Amino acid sequence: MTTTSDVRHTSWRPEEPALSVRQVLTLERVLAGEPEVVAGAAGLDRAVRWVHVAEAADVGVMLTGGEMVLTTGVLLAGDEAKQAAYVQSLHRAEAAAVVLGLGRAFPTPPEVMRRVAERCGLPLVVLHRPFPFAELTEEVQSRLVRAKFAAVSLSEAVRTDLTALITSGAPLQRLLDEVAQHSGCPVVLTNLAHRVLATAGERSAVDDVLRDWERIARQAWGHHPGLSGAGGGGEGDGWVRAELGGRGERWGRLLLCGYRGDPASGRLLADRAAEALVLHRMLGGASGRSWEEQSAHGLLTDLACGTVPARHLLPRARAAGLPVNRRTFVPLVVAGAGPEPLDRVLRTLGLTGLVAELADGATAVLLSLARDQDAEALTARLAARLRTPELPDAVVAAADPRSCWDDVPAGLREARHVADAVAGAALDRPAVVRLRDVHLRGLIRLLRDDPQVQSFAERELDGLLCGGEGELLDVLRTYLATGRNKSRTAQLHHVSRPALYRRLEAIQARLGIDLDDFEQAASVHIALLAHDAQQG
């Protein structure tokens, strides 16, 4: 596992492919030399960038870091001071390890070199059988070249695929799905507060990550300030991160969770993905929404549609920063106000929740309240705050509070139904509308797509619809909505009572009904509600 102290011995670029010392020692050609680690075993996961054969005592000055140095020690035999200085020189040069071939110069592991190497943390490996160093050099170098070629090929393939998606206007999720397909592991996109904005990858693997997200985020960014791309235990453990930002400002992070390929390939993959995500954000994305808005929209949509069980979305909600333990959830749908003013109101009132704009222009809100908070009073305060001169028509449709997360989807559907039921009904409606307030209008909204209901509405209103009598239809709508109050209807339409009477007579003549008859008036009222619901 890579540690902070390991990083101090890693001066080469992380893009360069490498094998670990441990991996080199497991190569078949190396095993033939009967290798034994006699010091610095804690550093066996260091990366080997190159293999260097050298007998010079001052070899350290020729190194740039990450080399595995092979030597017989022929120039060090019999001089313990030189042996100690040799190991210290390799340590200062940030060598990955030193391999000493036992033989005429050193028939047994030299104790001075072992003690100094252990103190420096430098892996010291001895070979008990004669071993042609050229074979090891050839093997490692060829593996490194192949790894570098594979990493570059992967990098270019990812860059090409992501660029094609961006130019075609693909949404953020499609880009992340492509990254997950190339990486073969869960991919998580977060803001700077570590709140999850989007994920991709196999659903069960993503859920495992999100279930333990608080610990993962703390390890990935909180405890390893010196790592230039590792999270969890480091890139050797497959946790690869990339910072997202531009113009001198950072605003997000990408994390590959448990990448099992070559660390250098993972680094390149993360970097290419980060470049594409920055470009996608700068171009505004396909939807025009911010990533935070897309995250909230996706979660609320999945909750409301019910295709994914609510319990499976719980880790995602928690990772998105929504408190879910021992909370009261209040589902709302707001008409006449967008996400931005709602976000402001939530911050002003100190409320926590998710906000997302729906397809029809309404805005869904899921409040998460402490159990001792008054859900009804806070909803009323939110509605009162929204009622401003800039938002005169804002109406909050609220479902009953839910104390169980599994009941949230039904609550969102209820709030959506209430919002649909009051759409276009501007007369005498409360600031917060609930299911009990929508009555017949709510039922008609539910049945609006039924062919028989559509046929009934057209039949009942045919005399006005065929003649294109929009004004008479508006008068009828107001007259019925006010409970057949002629004075109120005349006032709302700014006409005299006699003028209203003439309009009502024309309506009755065209429809062939008597509006003073309760059953006939009720039938026309239901037909008009169905017609308005169908027009949407």
Coordinates of C-alpha atoms in Angstrom, one line a residue:
M1 CA 0.0 0.0 0.0
T2 CA 1.3 3.4 -0.9
T3 CA 1.9 5.8 2.0
T4 CA 2.7 9.4 2.3
S5 CA 6.4 8.6 2.9
D6 CA 6.4 6.4 -0.2
V7 CA 5.4 9.5 -2.2
R8 CA 8.5 11.3 -1.2
H9 CA 10.5 8.6 -3.0
T10 CA 8.4 9.0 -6.2
S11 CA 9.7 11.8 -8.3
W12 CA 8.9 10.4 -11.8
R13 CA 5.8 11.4 -13.7
P14 CA 2.7 9.3 -12.7
E15 CA 1.9 9.0 -16.4
E16 CA 4.9 6.7 -17.0
P17 CA 4.0 3.0 -16.8
A18 CA 5.7 1.0 -14.1
L19 CA 6.0 -2.4 -12.4
S20 CA 6.3 -2.7 -8.6
V21 CA 9.4 -4.2 -7.0
R22 CA 7.1 -7.0 -5.9
Q23 CA 6.0 -7.7 -9.4
V24 CA 9.5 -7.8 -10.8
L25 CA 10.5 -10.3 -8.1
T26 CA 7.8 -12.7 -9.3
L27 CA 9.0 -12.8 -12.9
E28 CA 10.0 -16.3 -14.0
R29 CA 13.5 -15.2 -15.0
V30 CA 14.1 -13.5 -11.6
L31 CA 12.8 -16.5 -9.6
A32 CA 15.5 -18.6 -11.3
G33 CA 18.0 -16.5 -9.3
E34 CA 16.4 -17.4 -6.0
P35 CA 15.7 -13.8 -4.8
E36 CA 15.5 -13.0 -1.1
V37 CA 14.4 -9.6 0.3
V38 CA 16.8 -8.9 3.2
A39 CA 15.8 -5.3 4.0
G40 CA 13.1 -2.7 3.2
A41 CA 10.3 -5.2 2.7
A42 CA 7.8 -2.4 3.4
G43 CA 8.8 -0.7 0.1
L44 CA 8.1 -3.7 -2.2
D45 CA 5.1 -1.9 -3.7
R46 CA 7.3 0.9 -5.0
A47 CA 7.1 1.5 -8.7
V48 CA 10.1 0.4 -11.0
R49 CA 10.3 2.8 -13.9
W50 CA 13.6 1.4 -15.3
V51 CA 16.3 -1.2 -14.6
H52 CA 19.9 0.0 -14.4
V53 CA 23.0 -2.2 -14.2
A54 CA 25.8 -0.4 -12.5
E55 CA 28.9 -1.2 -10.5
A56 CA 30.1 2.3 -9.9
A57 CA 30.1 3.4 -6.2
D58 CA 28.7 6.8 -7.1
V59 CA 25.8 5.4 -9.2
G60 CA 23.3 7.6 -7.4
V61 CA 24.3 10.7 -9.4
M62 CA 23.3 8.9 -12.6
L63 CA 19.7 8.1 -11.4
T64 CA 16.5 10.1 -11.8
G65 CA 14.2 8.1 -9.5
G66 CA 12.3 4.9 -9.8
E67 CA 15.2 2.7 -11.0
M68 CA 15.9 -0.8 -9.8
V69 CA 19.7 -1.0 -9.6
L70 CA 21.5 -4.3 -10.3
T71 CA 25.0 -4.8 -9.0
T72 CA 27.5 -7.5 -7.9
G73 CA 29.1 -5.1 -5.4
V74 CA 32.6 -5.8 -6.7
L75 CA 33.8 -2.2 -6.0
L76 CA 32.3 -2.3 -2.5
A77 CA 33.8 -5.4 -1.1
G78 CA 35.9 -5.0 2.0
D79 CA 34.9 -1.4 2.6
E80 CA 32.0 -1.0 5.0
A81 CA 32.0 2.9 4.7
K82 CA 31.6 2.6 0.9
Q83 CA 28.8 0.1 1.4
A84 CA 26.9 2.4 3.7
A85 CA 27.5 5.4 1.4
Y86 CA 26.3 3.4 -1.6
V87 CA 22.9 2.6 -0.1
Q88 CA 22.5 6.1 1.2
S89 CA 23.3 7.5 -2.3
L90 CA 20.6 5.2 -3.8
H91 CA 18.1 6.3 -1.2
R92 CA 18.8 10.0 -1.9
A93 CA 18.3 9.4 -5.6
E94 CA 14.9 7.8 -4.9
A95 CA 15.8 4.4 -6.4
A96 CA 13.1 1.8 -6.3
A97 CA 15.3 -1.0 -5.0
V98 CA 18.8 -2.5 -5.2
V99 CA 19.5 -6.1 -6.3
L100 CA 22.8 -7.6 -5.2
G101 CA 24.0 -10.8 -6.9
L102 CA 25.9 -12.9 -4.3
G103 CA 29.2 -14.4 -5.5
R104 CA 32.9 -13.7 -5.2
A105 CA 32.5 -10.2 -3.8
F106 CA 29.7 -11.0 -1.3
P107 CA 29.1 -14.7 -0.6
T108 CA 26.5 -13.7 2.0
P109 CA 24.3 -10.6 2.4
P110 CA 26.5 -7.8 3.7
E111 CA 25.3 -6.8 7.2
V112 CA 26.2 -3.1 6.8
M113 CA 24.2 -2.7 3.6
R114 CA 21.3 -4.5 5.1
R115 CA 21.1 -2.3 8.2
V116 CA 21.4 0.9 6.2
A117 CA 18.8 -0.2 3.7
E118 CA 16.4 -1.1 6.4
R119 CA 16.9 2.2 8.1
C120 CA 16.3 4.1 4.8
G121 CA 13.3 1.9 3.8
L122 CA 15.1 0.9 0.6
P123 CA 14.3 -2.7 -0.6
L124 CA 17.5 -4.7 -0.7
V125 CA 17.3 -8.0 -2.6
V126 CA 20.0 -10.6 -2.9
L127 CA 20.2 -13.3 -5.6
H128 CA 21.5 -16.6 -4.3
R129 CA 22.2 -18.1 -7.7
P130 CA 24.2 -16.6 -10.6
F131 CA 21.9 -14.6 -12.8
P132 CA 22.5 -12.8 -16.1
F133 CA 21.5 -9.3 -15.4
A134 CA 20.9 -8.7 -19.1
E135 CA 17.9 -11.1 -19.1
L136 CA 16.2 -9.1 -16.2
T137 CA 16.9 -5.8 -17.9
E138 CA 15.4 -7.1 -21.2
E139 CA 12.4 -8.5 -19.6
V140 CA 11.5 -5.5 -17.5
Q141 CA 12.2 -3.0 -20.3
S142 CA 10.0 -4.8 -22.8
R143 CA 7.2 -5.0 -20.3
L144 CA 7.4 -1.3 -19.6
V145 CA 7.4 -0.4 -23.3
R146 CA 4.4 -2.7 -23.9
A147 CA 2.6 -1.1 -20.9
K148 CA 3.3 2.4 -22.1
F149 CA 2.0 1.6 -25.6
A150 CA -1.2 0.1 -24.1
A151 CA -1.7 3.1 -21.9
V152 CA -1.2 5.6 -24.8
S153 CA -3.6 3.5 -27.0
L154 CA -6.2 3.5 -24.2
S155 CA -5.8 7.3 -23.7
E156 CA -6.3 8.1 -27.4
A157 CA -9.3 5.7 -27.6
V158 CA -11.0 7.3 -24.6
R159 CA -10.2 10.8 -25.9
T160 CA -11.7 10.0 -29.3
D161 CA -14.9 8.4 -27.9
L162 CA -15.6 11.1 -25.4
T163 CA -15.0 13.9 -27.9
A164 CA -17.4 12.2 -30.3
L165 CA -20.0 12.1 -27.5
I166 CA -19.5 15.8 -26.6
T167 CA -19.8 17.0 -30.2
S168 CA -23.0 15.0 -30.7
G169 CA -24.6 16.7 -27.7
A170 CA -24.6 13.7 -25.4
P171 CA -25.6 14.2 -21.7
L172 CA -23.2 14.0 -18.8
Q173 CA -24.4 10.5 -17.9
R174 CA -23.5 9.2 -21.3
L175 CA -20.0 10.4 -20.9
L176 CA -19.6 8.8 -17.5
D177 CA -21.1 5.5 -18.9
E178 CA -18.4 5.5 -21.5
V179 CA -15.6 6.1 -18.9
A180 CA -17.0 3.3 -16.8
Q181 CA -17.0 1.0 -19.8
H182 CA -13.3 1.7 -20.5
S183 CA -12.3 1.5 -16.8
G184 CA -14.4 -1.6 -15.9
C185 CA -15.0 -0.1 -12.4
P186 CA -17.5 2.3 -10.8
V187 CA -17.0 6.0 -11.7
V188 CA -18.1 8.8 -9.3
L189 CA -18.4 12.5 -10.0
T190 CA -18.5 14.8 -7.0
N191 CA -18.4 18.5 -6.2
L192 CA -15.7 20.0 -3.9
A193 CA -17.8 19.1 -0.8
H194 CA -17.6 15.4 -1.9
R195 CA -21.3 15.3 -2.6
V196 CA -22.0 12.8 -5.4
L197 CA -23.4 14.4 -8.5
A198 CA -23.4 11.4 -10.8
T199 CA -22.2 7.8 -11.0
A200 CA -21.7 5.1 -13.7
G201 CA -20.8 1.5 -13.8
E202 CA -22.4 -1.8 -12.8
R203 CA -25.3 -0.9 -10.5
S204 CA -24.4 -3.3 -7.7
A205 CA -20.8 -2.2 -7.6
V206 CA -21.9 1.5 -7.6
D207 CA -24.3 0.8 -4.7
D208 CA -21.4 -0.8 -2.7
V209 CA -19.3 2.4 -3.2
L210 CA -22.2 4.7 -2.3
R211 CA -23.1 2.7 0.8
D212 CA -19.7 3.4 2.2
W213 CA -19.2 6.7 0.6
E214 CA -18.5 8.8 3.7
R215 CA -15.5 6.6 4.5
I216 CA -14.3 6.4 0.9
A217 CA -14.5 10.2 0.4
R218 CA -12.6 10.8 3.7
Q219 CA -9.8 8.4 2.6
A220 CA -9.7 9.6 -1.0
W221 CA -9.3 13.3 -0.2
G222 CA -9.0 13.8 3.5
H223 CA -6.2 11.6 4.7
H224 CA -3.8 11.6 1.7
P225 CA -2.9 15.2 0.9
G226 CA 0.3 14.2 -0.7
L227 CA -1.1 11.8 -3.2
S228 CA -1.3 13.2 -6.7
G229 CA -4.1 11.0 -7.8
A230 CA -4.7 8.2 -5.3
G231 CA -7.6 7.7 -3.0
G232 CA -8.3 4.9 -0.5
G233 CA -5.0 3.2 -0.2
G234 CA -3.4 4.7 -3.2
E235 CA -3.4 4.1 -6.9
G236 CA -1.9 0.7 -6.3
D237 CA -5.2 -0.2 -4.8
G238 CA -7.1 1.1 -7.8
W239 CA -8.5 4.4 -6.4
V240 CA -7.6 6.9 -9.0
R241 CA -8.8 10.5 -8.8
A242 CA -8.7 13.6 -11.1
E243 CA -9.4 17.2 -10.3
L244 CA -11.9 19.1 -12.4
G245 CA -11.6 22.8 -13.0
G246 CA -10.5 25.6 -15.3
R247 CA -9.4 29.2 -15.4
G248 CA -7.7 28.8 -12.1
E249 CA -10.7 27.4 -10.3
R250 CA -11.6 23.9 -9.2
W251 CA -15.2 22.8 -9.0
G252 CA -15.3 19.0 -9.0
R253 CA -13.6 15.7 -8.8
L254 CA -13.7 12.4 -10.6
L255 CA -12.9 9.1 -8.9
L256 CA -12.3 5.7 -10.4
C257 CA -13.2 3.2 -7.7
G258 CA -11.2 0.0 -7.6
Y259 CA -9.5 0.3 -11.1
R260 CA -7.8 -3.1 -11.7
G261 CA -5.6 -2.2 -14.6
D262 CA -2.1 -0.7 -14.8
P263 CA -1.9 2.3 -12.5
A264 CA -0.4 4.4 -15.3
S265 CA -3.4 3.5 -17.6
G266 CA -5.8 4.4 -14.8
R267 CA -4.1 7.8 -14.4
L268 CA -4.3 8.5 -18.1
L269 CA -7.9 7.3 -18.3
A270 CA -8.9 9.6 -15.4
D271 CA -7.0 12.5 -16.9
R272 CA -8.7 12.1 -20.3
A273 CA -12.1 11.7 -18.7
A274 CA -11.5 14.9 -16.6
E275 CA -10.5 16.8 -19.8
A276 CA -13.8 15.7 -21.5
L277 CA -15.9 16.6 -18.4
V278 CA -14.4 20.1 -18.2
L279 CA -15.1 20.7 -21.9
H280 CA -18.6 19.3 -21.5
R281 CA -19.3 21.7 -18.6
M282 CA -17.8 24.7 -20.4
L283 CA -20.0 24.0 -23.4
G284 CA -23.1 23.9 -21.1
G285 CA -23.9 20.2 -21.6
A286 CA -26.8 18.9 -23.6
S287 CA -29.6 20.0 -21.1
G288 CA -28.3 23.4 -20.0
R289 CA -28.6 22.4 -16.4
S290 CA -25.8 22.4 -13.9
W291 CA -24.4 19.1 -12.8
E292 CA -26.0 19.7 -9.4
E293 CA -29.3 20.2 -11.0
Q294 CA -28.9 17.1 -13.2
S295 CA -28.0 15.1 -10.1
A296 CA -31.1 16.2 -8.2
H297 CA -33.3 15.8 -11.3
G298 CA -32.1 12.2 -11.9
L299 CA -32.6 11.2 -8.3
L300 CA -36.1 12.8 -8.0
T301 CA -37.2 11.4 -11.3
D302 CA -36.1 7.9 -10.4
L303 CA -37.9 8.2 -7.1
A304 CA -41.1 9.5 -8.6
C305 CA -41.3 7.0 -11.5
G306 CA -40.9 4.0 -9.2
T307 CA -38.9 1.9 -11.7
V308 CA -36.1 1.6 -9.1
P309 CA -37.1 0.6 -5.5
A310 CA -36.6 3.5 -3.1
R311 CA -34.3 1.4 -0.8
H312 CA -31.9 1.0 -3.8
L313 CA -31.8 4.8 -4.1
L314 CA -31.1 5.5 -0.5
P315 CA -27.3 5.2 -0.8
R316 CA -27.4 7.6 -3.7
A317 CA -29.5 10.1 -1.8
R318 CA -27.1 9.9 1.2
A319 CA -24.1 10.4 -1.0
A320 CA -25.8 13.4 -2.6
G321 CA -25.8 15.1 0.8
L322 CA -29.5 14.5 1.7
P323 CA -29.9 13.6 5.4
V324 CA -31.9 10.3 5.5
N325 CA -31.6 8.9 9.0
R326 CA -34.5 9.6 11.3
R327 CA -35.9 12.3 9.1
T328 CA -39.3 13.5 7.9
F329 CA -39.6 13.9 4.1
V330 CA -41.9 16.4 2.6
P331 CA -42.5 16.0 -1.2
L332 CA -43.5 19.2 -3.0
V333 CA -44.1 20.2 -6.6
V334 CA -44.0 24.0 -7.2
A335 CA -45.6 25.7 -10.2
G336 CA -44.6 29.2 -11.2
A337 CA -41.1 29.1 -9.7
G338 CA -37.9 27.6 -11.0
P339 CA -35.1 25.9 -9.1
E340 CA -33.0 29.0 -8.5
P341 CA -35.6 31.0 -6.4
L342 CA -36.5 27.7 -4.5
D343 CA -32.8 27.1 -3.7
R344 CA -32.6 30.7 -2.3
V345 CA -35.7 30.2 -0.2
L346 CA -34.3 26.9 1.2
R347 CA -31.1 28.6 2.1
T348 CA -32.9 31.5 3.7
L349 CA -35.1 29.2 5.8
G350 CA -32.2 26.9 6.7
L351 CA -33.9 23.9 5.1
T352 CA -32.2 20.9 3.5
G353 CA -33.6 19.3 0.4
L354 CA -33.2 18.4 -3.3
V355 CA -34.6 20.7 -6.0
A356 CA -35.1 19.8 -9.7
E357 CA -37.0 21.2 -12.6
L358 CA -39.5 18.9 -14.2
A359 CA -40.2 18.5 -17.9
D360 CA -43.4 20.6 -17.8
G361 CA -41.6 23.6 -16.1
A362 CA -42.8 22.8 -12.6
T363 CA -40.1 22.2 -9.9
A364 CA -39.9 19.2 -7.6
V365 CA -38.6 19.6 -4.1
L366 CA -37.9 16.9 -1.5
L367 CA -37.4 18.4 2.0
S368 CA -35.6 16.5 4.6
L369 CA -36.6 17.7 8.1
A370 CA -35.6 16.7 11.6
R371 CA -38.4 14.7 13.4
D372 CA -39.1 17.5 15.8
Q373 CA -39.7 20.1 13.0
D374 CA -43.2 21.2 12.1
A375 CA -43.5 20.1 8.4
E376 CA -46.8 21.9 7.7
A377 CA -45.6 25.2 9.2
L378 CA -42.3 25.1 7.4
T379 CA -44.1 24.3 4.1
A380 CA -46.4 27.3 4.7
R381 CA -43.3 29.5 5.4
L382 CA -41.7 28.3 2.2
A383 CA -44.8 29.1 0.2
A384 CA -45.1 32.6 1.8
R385 CA -41.5 33.3 0.9
L386 CA -42.1 32.4 -2.7
R387 CA -45.1 34.7 -3.0
T388 CA -43.2 37.8 -4.2
P389 CA -44.0 40.3 -6.9
E390 CA -41.5 38.5 -9.1
L391 CA -43.4 35.2 -8.6
P392 CA -47.1 36.2 -8.2
D393 CA -48.4 32.8 -9.5
A394 CA -46.2 30.5 -7.4
V395 CA -48.2 27.6 -6.0
V396 CA -46.9 24.9 -3.8
A397 CA -48.5 21.4 -4.2
A398 CA -47.6 19.4 -1.1
A399 CA -48.0 15.7 -0.3
D400 CA -48.4 14.5 3.3
P401 CA -45.1 14.2 5.1
R402 CA -43.4 10.8 5.0
S403 CA -41.5 9.4 7.9
C404 CA -40.3 6.3 5.9
W405 CA -38.0 6.6 2.9
D406 CA -39.8 3.9 1.1
D407 CA -43.0 6.1 1.1
V408 CA -41.2 9.0 -0.6
P409 CA -42.0 7.9 -4.2
A410 CA -45.7 7.8 -3.5
G411 CA -45.4 11.2 -1.9
L412 CA -43.8 12.7 -5.0
R413 CA -46.4 11.2 -7.2
E414 CA -49.1 12.6 -5.0
A415 CA -47.6 16.1 -5.1
R416 CA -47.3 15.9 -8.9
H417 CA -50.9 14.9 -9.1
V418 CA -52.0 17.8 -6.9
A419 CA -49.9 20.2 -9.0
D420 CA -51.5 18.9 -12.2
A421 CA -55.0 19.2 -10.7
V422 CA -54.6 22.9 -9.8
A423 CA -52.9 23.8 -13.1
G424 CA -54.9 26.7 -14.6
A425 CA -57.3 26.9 -11.6
A426 CA -56.4 30.4 -10.4
L427 CA -59.5 31.1 -8.4
D428 CA -59.4 31.1 -4.6
R429 CA -56.6 28.6 -4.2
P430 CA -54.4 28.4 -1.1
A431 CA -50.7 29.0 -1.2
V432 CA -50.1 25.4 -0.2
V433 CA -52.4 23.0 -2.0
R434 CA -52.9 19.4 -0.8
L435 CA -54.8 16.4 -2.0
R436 CA -57.8 17.3 0.1
D437 CA -58.1 20.6 -1.8
V438 CA -58.3 19.2 -5.4
H439 CA -61.6 17.2 -5.1
L440 CA -63.3 16.5 -8.4
R441 CA -60.6 18.3 -10.4
G442 CA -58.0 15.8 -9.1
L443 CA -60.0 12.8 -10.2
I444 CA -60.6 14.3 -13.7
R445 CA -56.9 14.9 -14.0
L446 CA -56.2 11.2 -13.3
L447 CA -58.7 10.2 -15.9
R448 CA -57.9 12.7 -18.6
D449 CA -56.3 10.3 -21.0
D450 CA -59.2 7.8 -20.9
P451 CA -60.8 7.8 -24.4
Q452 CA -64.3 7.6 -23.0
V453 CA -63.6 10.7 -20.9
Q454 CA -62.3 12.5 -23.9
S455 CA -65.3 11.6 -26.0
F456 CA -67.6 12.7 -23.2
A457 CA -65.9 16.1 -23.0
E458 CA -66.1 16.7 -26.7
R459 CA -69.8 15.6 -26.8
E460 CA -70.8 17.9 -23.9
L461 CA -69.0 21.0 -25.1
D462 CA -69.4 20.4 -28.9
G463 CA -71.5 23.6 -29.4
L464 CA -68.8 25.8 -28.1
L465 CA -65.7 23.9 -29.3
C466 CA -66.9 23.6 -32.9
G467 CA -67.8 27.3 -33.1
G468 CA -64.5 28.5 -31.8
E469 CA -66.2 30.4 -29.0
G470 CA -63.2 30.9 -26.8
E471 CA -64.7 33.9 -24.9
L472 CA -67.9 32.0 -24.1
L473 CA -65.9 29.0 -22.9
D474 CA -63.9 31.3 -20.6
V475 CA -67.2 32.7 -19.2
L476 CA -68.5 29.3 -18.6
R477 CA -65.3 28.2 -16.9
T478 CA -65.4 31.2 -14.5
Y479 CA -69.2 30.8 -13.9
L480 CA -68.9 27.1 -12.9
A481 CA -65.6 27.6 -10.9
T482 CA -67.3 30.4 -8.8
G483 CA -70.3 28.1 -7.9
R484 CA -72.5 29.8 -10.5
N485 CA -72.1 33.2 -8.8
K486 CA -73.2 35.7 -11.5
S487 CA -72.0 38.8 -9.6
R488 CA -68.5 37.3 -9.1
T489 CA -68.4 36.1 -12.7
A490 CA -69.4 39.5 -14.1
Q491 CA -66.8 41.2 -11.9
L492 CA -64.0 38.9 -13.0
H493 CA -64.8 39.4 -16.7
H494 CA -65.3 43.2 -16.2
V495 CA -68.8 43.1 -17.8
S496 CA -72.2 44.3 -16.6
R497 CA -74.8 41.9 -15.2
P498 CA -77.1 42.2 -18.3
A499 CA -74.1 41.6 -20.6
L500 CA -73.2 38.5 -18.6
Y501 CA -76.8 37.2 -18.8
R502 CA -76.7 37.5 -22.6
R503 CA -73.5 35.5 -22.6
L504 CA -75.0 32.8 -20.4
E505 CA -78.0 32.6 -22.6
A506 CA -75.8 32.1 -25.6
I507 CA -73.9 29.3 -23.9
Q508 CA -77.1 27.5 -22.9
A509 CA -78.4 27.8 -26.5
R510 CA -75.2 26.5 -28.1
L511 CA -74.9 23.6 -25.6
G512 CA -78.7 22.9 -25.4
I513 CA -78.7 22.8 -21.6
D514 CA -80.2 24.7 -18.7
L515 CA -77.4 25.9 -16.3
D516 CA -79.9 26.3 -13.5
D517 CA -80.4 22.6 -13.5
F518 CA -77.8 21.2 -11.1
E519 CA -77.2 17.9 -12.9
Q520 CA -76.8 19.5 -16.3
A521 CA -74.5 22.2 -14.9
A522 CA -72.5 19.4 -13.1
S523 CA -72.2 17.4 -16.3
V524 CA -70.9 20.4 -18.3
H525 CA -68.5 21.3 -15.4
I526 CA -67.0 17.8 -15.5
A527 CA -66.7 18.0 -19.2
L528 CA -64.9 21.4 -19.0
L529 CA -62.5 20.1 -16.3
A530 CA -61.7 17.1 -18.6
H531 CA -61.2 19.4 -21.6
D532 CA -58.8 21.7 -19.7
A533 CA -56.9 18.7 -18.3
Q534 CA -56.5 17.2 -21.8
Q535 CA -55.2 20.6 -23.1
G536 CA -52.7 20.5 -20.2

